[in-house]
mmCIF file of N, CA and C in Angstrom:
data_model
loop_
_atom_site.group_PDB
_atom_site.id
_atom_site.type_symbol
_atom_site.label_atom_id
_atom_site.label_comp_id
_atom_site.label_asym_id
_atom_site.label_seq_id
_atom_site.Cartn_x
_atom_site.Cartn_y
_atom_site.Cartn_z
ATOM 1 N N UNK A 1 -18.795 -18.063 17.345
ATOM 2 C CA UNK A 1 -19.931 -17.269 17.791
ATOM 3 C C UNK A 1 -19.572 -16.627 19.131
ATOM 4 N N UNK A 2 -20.700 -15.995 19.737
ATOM 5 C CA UNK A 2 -20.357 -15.610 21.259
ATOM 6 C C UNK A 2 -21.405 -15.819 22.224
ATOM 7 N N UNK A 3 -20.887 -15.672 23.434
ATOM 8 C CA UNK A 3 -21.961 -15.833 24.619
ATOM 9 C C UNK A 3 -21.653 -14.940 25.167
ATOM 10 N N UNK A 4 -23.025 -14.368 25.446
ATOM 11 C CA UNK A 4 -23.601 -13.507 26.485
ATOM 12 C C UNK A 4 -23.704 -13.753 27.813
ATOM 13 N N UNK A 5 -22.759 -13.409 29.113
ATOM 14 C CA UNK A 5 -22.987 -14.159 30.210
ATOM 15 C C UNK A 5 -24.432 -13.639 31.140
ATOM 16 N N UNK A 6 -25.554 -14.442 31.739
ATOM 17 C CA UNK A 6 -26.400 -13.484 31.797
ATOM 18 C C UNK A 6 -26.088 -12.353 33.492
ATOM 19 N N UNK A 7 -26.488 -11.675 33.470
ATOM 20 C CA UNK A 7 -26.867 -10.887 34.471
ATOM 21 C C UNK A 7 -26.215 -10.488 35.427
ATOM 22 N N UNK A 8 -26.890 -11.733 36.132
ATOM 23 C CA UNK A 8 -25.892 -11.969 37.399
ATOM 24 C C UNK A 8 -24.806 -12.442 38.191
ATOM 25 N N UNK A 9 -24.232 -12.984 36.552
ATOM 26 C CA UNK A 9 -23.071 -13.055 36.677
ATOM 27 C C UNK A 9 -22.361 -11.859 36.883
ATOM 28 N N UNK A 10 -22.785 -10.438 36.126
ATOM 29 C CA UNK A 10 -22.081 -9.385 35.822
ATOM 30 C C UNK A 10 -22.619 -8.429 36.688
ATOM 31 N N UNK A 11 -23.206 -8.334 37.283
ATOM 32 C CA UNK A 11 -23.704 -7.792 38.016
ATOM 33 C C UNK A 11 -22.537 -6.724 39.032
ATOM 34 N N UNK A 12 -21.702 -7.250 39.310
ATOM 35 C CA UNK A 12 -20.765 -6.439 40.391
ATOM 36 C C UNK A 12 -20.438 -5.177 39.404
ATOM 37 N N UNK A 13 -19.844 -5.595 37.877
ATOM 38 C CA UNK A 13 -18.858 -4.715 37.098
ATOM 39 C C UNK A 13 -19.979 -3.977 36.827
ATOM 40 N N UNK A 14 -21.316 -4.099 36.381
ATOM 41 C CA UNK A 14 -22.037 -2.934 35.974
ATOM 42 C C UNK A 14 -22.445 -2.089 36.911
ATOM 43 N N UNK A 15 -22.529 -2.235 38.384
ATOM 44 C CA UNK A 15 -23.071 -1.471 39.581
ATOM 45 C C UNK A 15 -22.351 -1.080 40.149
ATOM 46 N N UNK A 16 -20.446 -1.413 40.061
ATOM 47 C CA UNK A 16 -20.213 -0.981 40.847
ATOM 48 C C UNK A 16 -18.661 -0.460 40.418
ATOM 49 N N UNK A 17 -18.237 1.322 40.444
ATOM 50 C CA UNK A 17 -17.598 1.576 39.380
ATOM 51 C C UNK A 17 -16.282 1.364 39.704
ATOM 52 N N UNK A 18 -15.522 1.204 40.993
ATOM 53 C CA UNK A 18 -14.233 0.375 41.370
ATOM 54 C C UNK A 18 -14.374 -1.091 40.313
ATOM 55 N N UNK A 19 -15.346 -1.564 40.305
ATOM 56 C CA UNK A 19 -15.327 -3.188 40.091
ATOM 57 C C UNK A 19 -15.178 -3.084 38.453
ATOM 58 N N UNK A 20 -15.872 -2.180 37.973
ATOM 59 C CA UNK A 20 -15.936 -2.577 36.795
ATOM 60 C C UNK A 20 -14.916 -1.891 35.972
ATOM 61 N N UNK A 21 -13.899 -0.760 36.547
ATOM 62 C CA UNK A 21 -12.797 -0.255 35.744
ATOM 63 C C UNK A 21 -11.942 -1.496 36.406
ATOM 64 N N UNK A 22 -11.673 -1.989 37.253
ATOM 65 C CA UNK A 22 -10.959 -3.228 37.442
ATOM 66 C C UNK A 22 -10.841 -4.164 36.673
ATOM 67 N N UNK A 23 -12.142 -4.663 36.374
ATOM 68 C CA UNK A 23 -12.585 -5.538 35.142
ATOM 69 C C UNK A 23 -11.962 -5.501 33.602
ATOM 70 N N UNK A 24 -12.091 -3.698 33.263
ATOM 71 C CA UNK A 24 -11.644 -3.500 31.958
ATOM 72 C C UNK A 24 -10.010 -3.614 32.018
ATOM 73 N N UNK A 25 -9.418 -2.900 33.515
ATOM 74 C CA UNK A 25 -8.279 -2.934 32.835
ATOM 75 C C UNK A 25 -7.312 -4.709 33.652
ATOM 76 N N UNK A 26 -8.572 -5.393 33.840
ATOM 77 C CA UNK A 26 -7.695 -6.811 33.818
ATOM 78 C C UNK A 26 -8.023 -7.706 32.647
ATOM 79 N N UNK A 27 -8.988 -7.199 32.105
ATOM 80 C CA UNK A 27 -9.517 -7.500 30.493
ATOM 81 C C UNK A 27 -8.499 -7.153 29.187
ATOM 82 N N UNK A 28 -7.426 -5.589 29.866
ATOM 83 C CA UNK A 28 -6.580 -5.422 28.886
ATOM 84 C C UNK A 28 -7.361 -4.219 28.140
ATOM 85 N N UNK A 29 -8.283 -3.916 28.515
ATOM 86 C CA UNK A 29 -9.293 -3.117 27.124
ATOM 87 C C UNK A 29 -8.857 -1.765 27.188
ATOM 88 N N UNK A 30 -7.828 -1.440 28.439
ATOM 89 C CA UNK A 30 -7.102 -0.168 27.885
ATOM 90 C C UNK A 30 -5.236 -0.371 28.005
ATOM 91 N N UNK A 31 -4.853 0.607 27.148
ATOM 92 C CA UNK A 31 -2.823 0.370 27.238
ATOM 93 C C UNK A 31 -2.608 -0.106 28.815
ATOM 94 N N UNK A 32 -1.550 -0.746 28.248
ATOM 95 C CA UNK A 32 -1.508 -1.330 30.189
ATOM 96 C C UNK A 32 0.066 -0.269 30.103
ATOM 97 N N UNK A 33 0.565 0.523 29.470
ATOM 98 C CA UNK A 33 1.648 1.060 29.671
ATOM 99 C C UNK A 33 1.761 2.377 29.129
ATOM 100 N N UNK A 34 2.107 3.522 29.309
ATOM 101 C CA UNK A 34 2.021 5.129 28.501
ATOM 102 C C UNK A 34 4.196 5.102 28.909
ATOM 103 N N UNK A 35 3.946 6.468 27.927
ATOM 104 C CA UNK A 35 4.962 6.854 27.763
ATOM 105 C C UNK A 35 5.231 8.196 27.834
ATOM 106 N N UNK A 36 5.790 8.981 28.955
ATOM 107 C CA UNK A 36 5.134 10.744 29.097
ATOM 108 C C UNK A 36 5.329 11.361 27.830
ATOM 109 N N UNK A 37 4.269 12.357 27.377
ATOM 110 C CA UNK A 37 4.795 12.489 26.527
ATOM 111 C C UNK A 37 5.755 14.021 26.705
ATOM 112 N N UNK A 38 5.969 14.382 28.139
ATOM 113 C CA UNK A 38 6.793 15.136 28.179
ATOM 114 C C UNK A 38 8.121 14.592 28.579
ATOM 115 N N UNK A 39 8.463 13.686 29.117
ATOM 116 C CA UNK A 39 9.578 13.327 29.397
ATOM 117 C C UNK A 39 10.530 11.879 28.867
ATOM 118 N N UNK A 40 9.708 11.802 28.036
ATOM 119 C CA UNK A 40 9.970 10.013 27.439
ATOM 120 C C UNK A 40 10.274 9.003 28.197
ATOM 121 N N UNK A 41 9.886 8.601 29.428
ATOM 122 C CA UNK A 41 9.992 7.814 30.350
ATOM 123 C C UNK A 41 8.483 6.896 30.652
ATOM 124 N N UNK A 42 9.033 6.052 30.801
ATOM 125 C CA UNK A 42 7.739 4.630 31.147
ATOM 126 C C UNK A 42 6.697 5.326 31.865
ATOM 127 N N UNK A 43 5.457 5.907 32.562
ATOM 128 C CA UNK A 43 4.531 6.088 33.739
ATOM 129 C C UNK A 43 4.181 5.243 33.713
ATOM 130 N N UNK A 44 3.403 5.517 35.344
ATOM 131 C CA UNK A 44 3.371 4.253 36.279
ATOM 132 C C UNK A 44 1.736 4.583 36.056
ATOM 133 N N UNK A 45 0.791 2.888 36.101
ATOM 134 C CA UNK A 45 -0.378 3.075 36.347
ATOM 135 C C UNK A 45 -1.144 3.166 37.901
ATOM 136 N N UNK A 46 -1.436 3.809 37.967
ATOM 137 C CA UNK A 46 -2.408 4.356 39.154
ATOM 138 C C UNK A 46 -3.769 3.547 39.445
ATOM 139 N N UNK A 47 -4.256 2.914 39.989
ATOM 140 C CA UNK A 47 -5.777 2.173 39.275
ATOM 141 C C UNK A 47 -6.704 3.301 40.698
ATOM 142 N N UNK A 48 -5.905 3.590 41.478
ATOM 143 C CA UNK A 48 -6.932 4.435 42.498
ATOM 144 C C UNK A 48 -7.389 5.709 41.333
ATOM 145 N N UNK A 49 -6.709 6.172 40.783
ATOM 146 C CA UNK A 49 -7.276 7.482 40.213
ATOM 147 C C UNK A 49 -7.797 7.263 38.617
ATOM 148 N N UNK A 50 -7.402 5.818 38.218
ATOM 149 C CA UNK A 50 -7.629 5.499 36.946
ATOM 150 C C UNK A 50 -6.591 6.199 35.664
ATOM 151 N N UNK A 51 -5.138 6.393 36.081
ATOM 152 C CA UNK A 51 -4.450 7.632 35.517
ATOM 153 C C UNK A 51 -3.007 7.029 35.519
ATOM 154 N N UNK A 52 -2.726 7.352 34.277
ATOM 155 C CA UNK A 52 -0.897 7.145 34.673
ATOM 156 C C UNK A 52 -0.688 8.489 34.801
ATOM 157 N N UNK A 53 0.385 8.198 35.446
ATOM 158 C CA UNK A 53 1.419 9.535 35.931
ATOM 159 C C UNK A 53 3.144 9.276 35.945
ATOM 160 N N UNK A 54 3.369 10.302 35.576
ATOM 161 C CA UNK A 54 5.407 10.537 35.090
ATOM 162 C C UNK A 54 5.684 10.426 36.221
ATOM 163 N N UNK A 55 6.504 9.268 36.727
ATOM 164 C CA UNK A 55 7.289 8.809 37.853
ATOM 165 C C UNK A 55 8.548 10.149 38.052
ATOM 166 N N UNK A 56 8.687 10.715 36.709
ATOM 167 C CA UNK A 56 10.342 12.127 36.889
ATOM 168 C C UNK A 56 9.282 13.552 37.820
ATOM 169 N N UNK A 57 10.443 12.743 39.140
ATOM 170 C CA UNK A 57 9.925 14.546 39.885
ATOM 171 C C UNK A 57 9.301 15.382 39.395
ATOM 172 N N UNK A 58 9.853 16.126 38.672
ATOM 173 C CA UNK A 58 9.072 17.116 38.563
ATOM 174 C C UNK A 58 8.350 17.649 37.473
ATOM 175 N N UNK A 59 7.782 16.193 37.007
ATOM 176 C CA UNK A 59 7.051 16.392 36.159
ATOM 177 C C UNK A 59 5.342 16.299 36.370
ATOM 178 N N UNK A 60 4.807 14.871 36.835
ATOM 179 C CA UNK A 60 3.715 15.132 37.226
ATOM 180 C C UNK A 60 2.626 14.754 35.945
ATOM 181 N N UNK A 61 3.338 14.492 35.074
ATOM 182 C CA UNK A 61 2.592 14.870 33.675
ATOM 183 C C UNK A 61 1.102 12.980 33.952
ATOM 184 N N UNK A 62 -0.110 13.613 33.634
ATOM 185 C CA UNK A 62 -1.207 12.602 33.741
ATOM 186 C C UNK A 62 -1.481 12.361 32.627
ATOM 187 N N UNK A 63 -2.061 11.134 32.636
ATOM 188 C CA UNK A 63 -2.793 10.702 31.185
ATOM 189 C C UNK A 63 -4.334 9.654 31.918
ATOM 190 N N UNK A 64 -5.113 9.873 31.252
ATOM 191 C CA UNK A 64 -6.126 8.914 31.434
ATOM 192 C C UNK A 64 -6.515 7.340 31.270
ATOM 193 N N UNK A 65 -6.597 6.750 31.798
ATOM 194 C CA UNK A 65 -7.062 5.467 31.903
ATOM 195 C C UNK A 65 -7.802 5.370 30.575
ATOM 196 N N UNK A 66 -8.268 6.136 29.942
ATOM 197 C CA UNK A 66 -9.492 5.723 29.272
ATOM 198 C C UNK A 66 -8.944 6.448 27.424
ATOM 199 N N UNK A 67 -7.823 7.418 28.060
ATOM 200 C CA UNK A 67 -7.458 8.230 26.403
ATOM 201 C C UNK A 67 -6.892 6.827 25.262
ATOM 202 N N UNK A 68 -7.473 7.393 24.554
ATOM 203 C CA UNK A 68 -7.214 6.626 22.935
ATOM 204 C C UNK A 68 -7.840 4.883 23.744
ATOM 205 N N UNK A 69 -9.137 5.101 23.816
ATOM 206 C CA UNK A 69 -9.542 3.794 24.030
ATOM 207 C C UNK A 69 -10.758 3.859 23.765
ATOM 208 N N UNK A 70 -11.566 2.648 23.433
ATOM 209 C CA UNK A 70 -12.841 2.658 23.774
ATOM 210 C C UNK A 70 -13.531 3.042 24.124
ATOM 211 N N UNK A 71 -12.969 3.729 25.573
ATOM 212 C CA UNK A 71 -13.997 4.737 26.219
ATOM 213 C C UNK A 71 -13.603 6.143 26.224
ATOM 214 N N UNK A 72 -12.507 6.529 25.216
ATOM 215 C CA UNK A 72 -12.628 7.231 25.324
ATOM 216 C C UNK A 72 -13.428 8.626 24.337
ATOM 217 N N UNK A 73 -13.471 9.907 25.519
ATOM 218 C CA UNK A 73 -14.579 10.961 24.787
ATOM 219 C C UNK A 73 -15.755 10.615 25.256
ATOM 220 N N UNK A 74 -16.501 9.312 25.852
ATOM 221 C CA UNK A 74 -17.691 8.678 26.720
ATOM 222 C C UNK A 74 -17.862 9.630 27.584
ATOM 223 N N UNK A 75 -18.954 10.629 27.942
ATOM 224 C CA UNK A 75 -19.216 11.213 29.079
ATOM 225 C C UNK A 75 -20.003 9.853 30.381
ATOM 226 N N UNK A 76 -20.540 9.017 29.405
ATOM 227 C CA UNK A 76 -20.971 8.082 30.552
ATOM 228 C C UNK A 76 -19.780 6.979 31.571
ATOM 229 N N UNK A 77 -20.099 6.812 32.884
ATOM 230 C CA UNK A 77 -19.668 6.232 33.843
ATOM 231 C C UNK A 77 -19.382 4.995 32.656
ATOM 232 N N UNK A 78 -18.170 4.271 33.265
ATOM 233 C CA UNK A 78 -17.777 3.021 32.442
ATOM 234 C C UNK A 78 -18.561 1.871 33.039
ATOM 235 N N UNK A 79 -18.883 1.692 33.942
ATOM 236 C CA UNK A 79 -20.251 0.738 34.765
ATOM 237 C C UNK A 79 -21.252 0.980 33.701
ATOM 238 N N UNK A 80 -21.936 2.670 32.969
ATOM 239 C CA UNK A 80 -23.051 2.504 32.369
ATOM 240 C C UNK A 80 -22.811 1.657 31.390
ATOM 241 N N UNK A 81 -21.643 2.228 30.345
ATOM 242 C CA UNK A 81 -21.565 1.844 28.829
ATOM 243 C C UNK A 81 -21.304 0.351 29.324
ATOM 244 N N UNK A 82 -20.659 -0.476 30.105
ATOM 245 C CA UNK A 82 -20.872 -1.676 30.001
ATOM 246 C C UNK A 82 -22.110 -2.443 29.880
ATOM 247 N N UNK A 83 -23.033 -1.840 30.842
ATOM 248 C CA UNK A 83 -24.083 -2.100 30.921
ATOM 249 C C UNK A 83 -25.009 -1.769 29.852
ATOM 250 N N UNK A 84 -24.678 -1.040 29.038
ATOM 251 C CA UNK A 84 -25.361 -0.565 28.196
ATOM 252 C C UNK A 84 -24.755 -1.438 26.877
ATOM 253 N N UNK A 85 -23.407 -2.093 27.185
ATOM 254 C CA UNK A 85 -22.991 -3.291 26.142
ATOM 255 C C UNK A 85 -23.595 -3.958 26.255
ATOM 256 N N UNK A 86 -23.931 -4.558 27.428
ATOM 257 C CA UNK A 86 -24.541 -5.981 27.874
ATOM 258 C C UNK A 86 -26.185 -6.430 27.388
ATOM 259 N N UNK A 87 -27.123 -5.260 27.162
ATOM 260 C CA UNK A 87 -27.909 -4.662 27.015
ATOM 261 C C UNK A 87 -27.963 -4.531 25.423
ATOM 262 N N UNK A 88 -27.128 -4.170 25.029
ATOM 263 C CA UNK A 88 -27.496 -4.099 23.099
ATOM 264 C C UNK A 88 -26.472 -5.518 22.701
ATOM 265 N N UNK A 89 -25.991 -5.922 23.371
ATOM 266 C CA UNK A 89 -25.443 -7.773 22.899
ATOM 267 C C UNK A 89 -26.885 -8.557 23.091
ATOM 268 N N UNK A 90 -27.781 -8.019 24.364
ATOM 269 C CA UNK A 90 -28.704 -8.768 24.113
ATOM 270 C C UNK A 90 -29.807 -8.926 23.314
ATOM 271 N N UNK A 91 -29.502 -7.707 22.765
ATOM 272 C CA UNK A 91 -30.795 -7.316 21.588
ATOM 273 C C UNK A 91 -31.623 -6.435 22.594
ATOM 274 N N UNK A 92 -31.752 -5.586 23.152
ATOM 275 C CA UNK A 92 -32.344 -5.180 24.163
ATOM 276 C C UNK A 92 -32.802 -3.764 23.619
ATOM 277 N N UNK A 93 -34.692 -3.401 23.136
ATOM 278 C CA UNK A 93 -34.832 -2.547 22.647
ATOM 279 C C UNK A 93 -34.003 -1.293 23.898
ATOM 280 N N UNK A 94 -34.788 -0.109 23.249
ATOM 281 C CA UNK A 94 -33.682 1.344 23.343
ATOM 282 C C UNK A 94 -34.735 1.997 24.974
ATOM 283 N N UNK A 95 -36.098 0.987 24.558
ATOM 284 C CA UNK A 95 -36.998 1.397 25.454
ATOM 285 C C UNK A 95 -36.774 0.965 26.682
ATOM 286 N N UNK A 96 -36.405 -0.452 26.651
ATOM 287 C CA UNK A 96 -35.812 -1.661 27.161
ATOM 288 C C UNK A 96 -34.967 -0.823 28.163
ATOM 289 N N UNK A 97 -34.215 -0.555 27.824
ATOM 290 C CA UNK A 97 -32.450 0.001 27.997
ATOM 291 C C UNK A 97 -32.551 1.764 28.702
ATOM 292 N N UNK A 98 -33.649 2.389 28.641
ATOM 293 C CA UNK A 98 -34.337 3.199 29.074
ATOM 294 C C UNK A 98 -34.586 3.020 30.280
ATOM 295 N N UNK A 99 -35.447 1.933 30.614
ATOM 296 C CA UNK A 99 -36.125 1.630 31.815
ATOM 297 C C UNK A 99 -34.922 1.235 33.096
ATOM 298 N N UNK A 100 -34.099 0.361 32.243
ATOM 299 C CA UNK A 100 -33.188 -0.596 33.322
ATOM 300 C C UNK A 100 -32.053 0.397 33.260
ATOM 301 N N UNK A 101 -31.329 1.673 32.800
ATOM 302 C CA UNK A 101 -30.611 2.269 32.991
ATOM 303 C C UNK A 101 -30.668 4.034 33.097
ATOM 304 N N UNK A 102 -31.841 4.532 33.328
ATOM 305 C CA UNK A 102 -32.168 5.494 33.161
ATOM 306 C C UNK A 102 -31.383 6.725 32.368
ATOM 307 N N UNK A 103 -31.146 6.209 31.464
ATOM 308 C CA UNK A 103 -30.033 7.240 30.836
ATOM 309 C C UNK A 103 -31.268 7.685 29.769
ATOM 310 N N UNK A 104 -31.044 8.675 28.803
ATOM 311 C CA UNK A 104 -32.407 9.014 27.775
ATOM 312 C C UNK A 104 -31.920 8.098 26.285
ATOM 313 N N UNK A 105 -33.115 8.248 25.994
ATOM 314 C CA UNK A 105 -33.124 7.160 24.920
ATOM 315 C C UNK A 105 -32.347 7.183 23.453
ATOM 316 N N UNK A 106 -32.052 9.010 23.371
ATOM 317 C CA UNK A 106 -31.588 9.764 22.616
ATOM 318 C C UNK A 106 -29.719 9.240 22.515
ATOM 319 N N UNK A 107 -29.293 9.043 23.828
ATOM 320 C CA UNK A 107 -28.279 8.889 24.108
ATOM 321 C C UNK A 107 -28.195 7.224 24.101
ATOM 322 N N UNK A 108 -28.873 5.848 24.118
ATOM 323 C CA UNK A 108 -28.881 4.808 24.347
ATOM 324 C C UNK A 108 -28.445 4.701 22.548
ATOM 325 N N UNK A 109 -29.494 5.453 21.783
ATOM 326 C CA UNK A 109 -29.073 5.084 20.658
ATOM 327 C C UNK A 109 -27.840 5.476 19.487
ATOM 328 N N UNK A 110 -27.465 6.911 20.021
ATOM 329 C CA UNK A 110 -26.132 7.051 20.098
ATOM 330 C C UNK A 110 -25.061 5.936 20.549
ATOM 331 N N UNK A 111 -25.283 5.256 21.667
ATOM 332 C CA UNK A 111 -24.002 4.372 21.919
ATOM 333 C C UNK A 111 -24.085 2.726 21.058
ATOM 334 N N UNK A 112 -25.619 3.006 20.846
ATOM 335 C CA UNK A 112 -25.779 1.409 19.932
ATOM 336 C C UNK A 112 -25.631 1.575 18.945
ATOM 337 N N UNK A 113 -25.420 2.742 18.162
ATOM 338 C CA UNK A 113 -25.153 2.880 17.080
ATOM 339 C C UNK A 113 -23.289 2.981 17.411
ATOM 340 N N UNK A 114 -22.894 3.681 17.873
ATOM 341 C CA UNK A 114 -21.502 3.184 18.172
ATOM 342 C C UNK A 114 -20.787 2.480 18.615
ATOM 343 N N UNK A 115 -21.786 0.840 19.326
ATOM 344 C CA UNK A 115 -21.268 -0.348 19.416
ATOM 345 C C UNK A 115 -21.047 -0.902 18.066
ATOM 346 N N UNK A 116 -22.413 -1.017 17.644
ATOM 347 C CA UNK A 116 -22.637 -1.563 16.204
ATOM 348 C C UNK A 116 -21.422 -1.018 15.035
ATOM 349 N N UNK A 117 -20.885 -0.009 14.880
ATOM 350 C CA UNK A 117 -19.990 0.632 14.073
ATOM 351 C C UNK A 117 -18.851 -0.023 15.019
ATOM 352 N N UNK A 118 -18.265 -0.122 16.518
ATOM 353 C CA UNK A 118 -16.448 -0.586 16.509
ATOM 354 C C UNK A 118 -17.163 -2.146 16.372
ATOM 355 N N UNK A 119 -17.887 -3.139 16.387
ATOM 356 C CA UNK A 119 -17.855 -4.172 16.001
ATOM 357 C C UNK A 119 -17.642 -4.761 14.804
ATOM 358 N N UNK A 120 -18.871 -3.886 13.713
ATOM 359 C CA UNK A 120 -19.153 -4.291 12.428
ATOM 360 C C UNK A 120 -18.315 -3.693 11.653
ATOM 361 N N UNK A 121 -18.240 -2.540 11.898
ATOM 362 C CA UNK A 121 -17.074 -1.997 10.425
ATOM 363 C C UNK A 121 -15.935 -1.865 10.617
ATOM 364 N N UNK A 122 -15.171 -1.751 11.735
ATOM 365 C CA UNK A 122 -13.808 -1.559 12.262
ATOM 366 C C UNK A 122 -13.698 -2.975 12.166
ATOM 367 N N UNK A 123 -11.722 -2.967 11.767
ATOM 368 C CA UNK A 123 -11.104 -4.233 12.139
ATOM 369 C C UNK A 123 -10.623 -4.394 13.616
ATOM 370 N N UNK A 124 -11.403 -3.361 14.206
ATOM 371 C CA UNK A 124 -10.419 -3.898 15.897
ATOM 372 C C UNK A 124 -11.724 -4.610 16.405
ATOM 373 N N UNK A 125 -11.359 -5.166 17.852
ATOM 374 C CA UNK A 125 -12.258 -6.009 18.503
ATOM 375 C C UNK A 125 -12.223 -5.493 20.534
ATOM 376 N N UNK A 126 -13.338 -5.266 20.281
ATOM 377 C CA UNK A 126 -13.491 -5.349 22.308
ATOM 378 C C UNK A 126 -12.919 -6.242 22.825
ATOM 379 N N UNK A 127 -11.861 -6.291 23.247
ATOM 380 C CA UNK A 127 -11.020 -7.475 23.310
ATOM 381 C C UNK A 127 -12.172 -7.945 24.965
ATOM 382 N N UNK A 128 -12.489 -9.004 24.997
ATOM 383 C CA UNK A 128 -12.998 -9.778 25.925
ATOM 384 C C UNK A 128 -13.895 -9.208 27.140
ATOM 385 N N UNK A 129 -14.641 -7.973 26.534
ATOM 386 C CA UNK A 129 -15.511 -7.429 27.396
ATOM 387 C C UNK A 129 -16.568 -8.224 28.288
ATOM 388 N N UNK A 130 -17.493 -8.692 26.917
ATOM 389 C CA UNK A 130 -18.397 -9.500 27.257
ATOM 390 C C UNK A 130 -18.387 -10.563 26.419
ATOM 391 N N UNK A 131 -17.760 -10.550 24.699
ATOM 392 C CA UNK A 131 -18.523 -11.512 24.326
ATOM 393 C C UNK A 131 -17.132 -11.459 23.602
ATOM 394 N N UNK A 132 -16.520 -12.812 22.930
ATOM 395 C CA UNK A 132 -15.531 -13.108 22.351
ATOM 396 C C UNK A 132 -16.145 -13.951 21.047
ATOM 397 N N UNK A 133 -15.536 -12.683 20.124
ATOM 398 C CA UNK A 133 -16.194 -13.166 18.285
ATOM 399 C C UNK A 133 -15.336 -14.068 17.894
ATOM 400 N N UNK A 134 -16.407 -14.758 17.390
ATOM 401 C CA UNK A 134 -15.211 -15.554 16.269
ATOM 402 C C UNK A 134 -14.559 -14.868 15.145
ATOM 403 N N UNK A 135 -13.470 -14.826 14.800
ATOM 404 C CA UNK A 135 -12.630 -13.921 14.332
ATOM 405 C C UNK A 135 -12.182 -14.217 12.661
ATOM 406 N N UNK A 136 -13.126 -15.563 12.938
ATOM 407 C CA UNK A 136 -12.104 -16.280 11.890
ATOM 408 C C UNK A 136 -13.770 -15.727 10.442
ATOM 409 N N UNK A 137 -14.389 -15.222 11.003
ATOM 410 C CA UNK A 137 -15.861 -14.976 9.947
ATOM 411 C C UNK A 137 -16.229 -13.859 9.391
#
């Protein structure tokens, strides 16, 4: 099964957006390594800008913290959608989730409907966001 940690435990990663891209990428929840794709060489991760970048002079070439991940294509802050995980793990109506995150409701149910779809129908897993599934069910 899983647990929900409550609140205030989490509190730093959802309020505060240094803390909580820290969180994801010591969680692993994005590549911890790219590969340029202009120069075929390792880039280096950046966590100030959230970005790898091609270590070859003169290349420069960026990639995002967030491409081919979870978050990525999210126009919302990664502090929200966590919070907005934390929030539909709890069962937390849309009205609910309205009030405590002011985002519109239109958009709350857009992302709960796209929690609900990478949980339930995909074989991948949020690797250790908030709640760790049993895998074996």
């Amino acid at each position: 099964m899983y647990g929900i940690p409550p609140l205030k435990d989490i509190i730093s990663i959802i309020f505060d957006e240094e803390a909580g891209m820290n969180f994801l990428i010591d969680k692993e929840v994005f590549y911890q390594s790219r590969i340029c794709p202009r120069c075929n060489i390792e880039m280096k991760l950046y966590r100030s800008i959230y970005a790898f970048r091609c270590t070859k002079k003169n290349c420069g070439q960026r990639i995002s913290l967030r491409k081919n991940s979870f978050f990525d294509k999210c126009k919302l802050l990664s502090t929200q959608i966590l919070h907005l995980i934390h929030l539909w793990l709890s069962k937390s109506s849309s009205q609910t989730a309205e009030c405590q995150t002011v985002i519109s409701r239109k958009t709350i149910g857009i992302y709960f409907s796209y929690f609900r779809q990478v949980i339930y129908d995909n074989p991948i897993r949020i690797k250790g966001i908030f709640v760790d599934l049993d895998e074996s069910k």
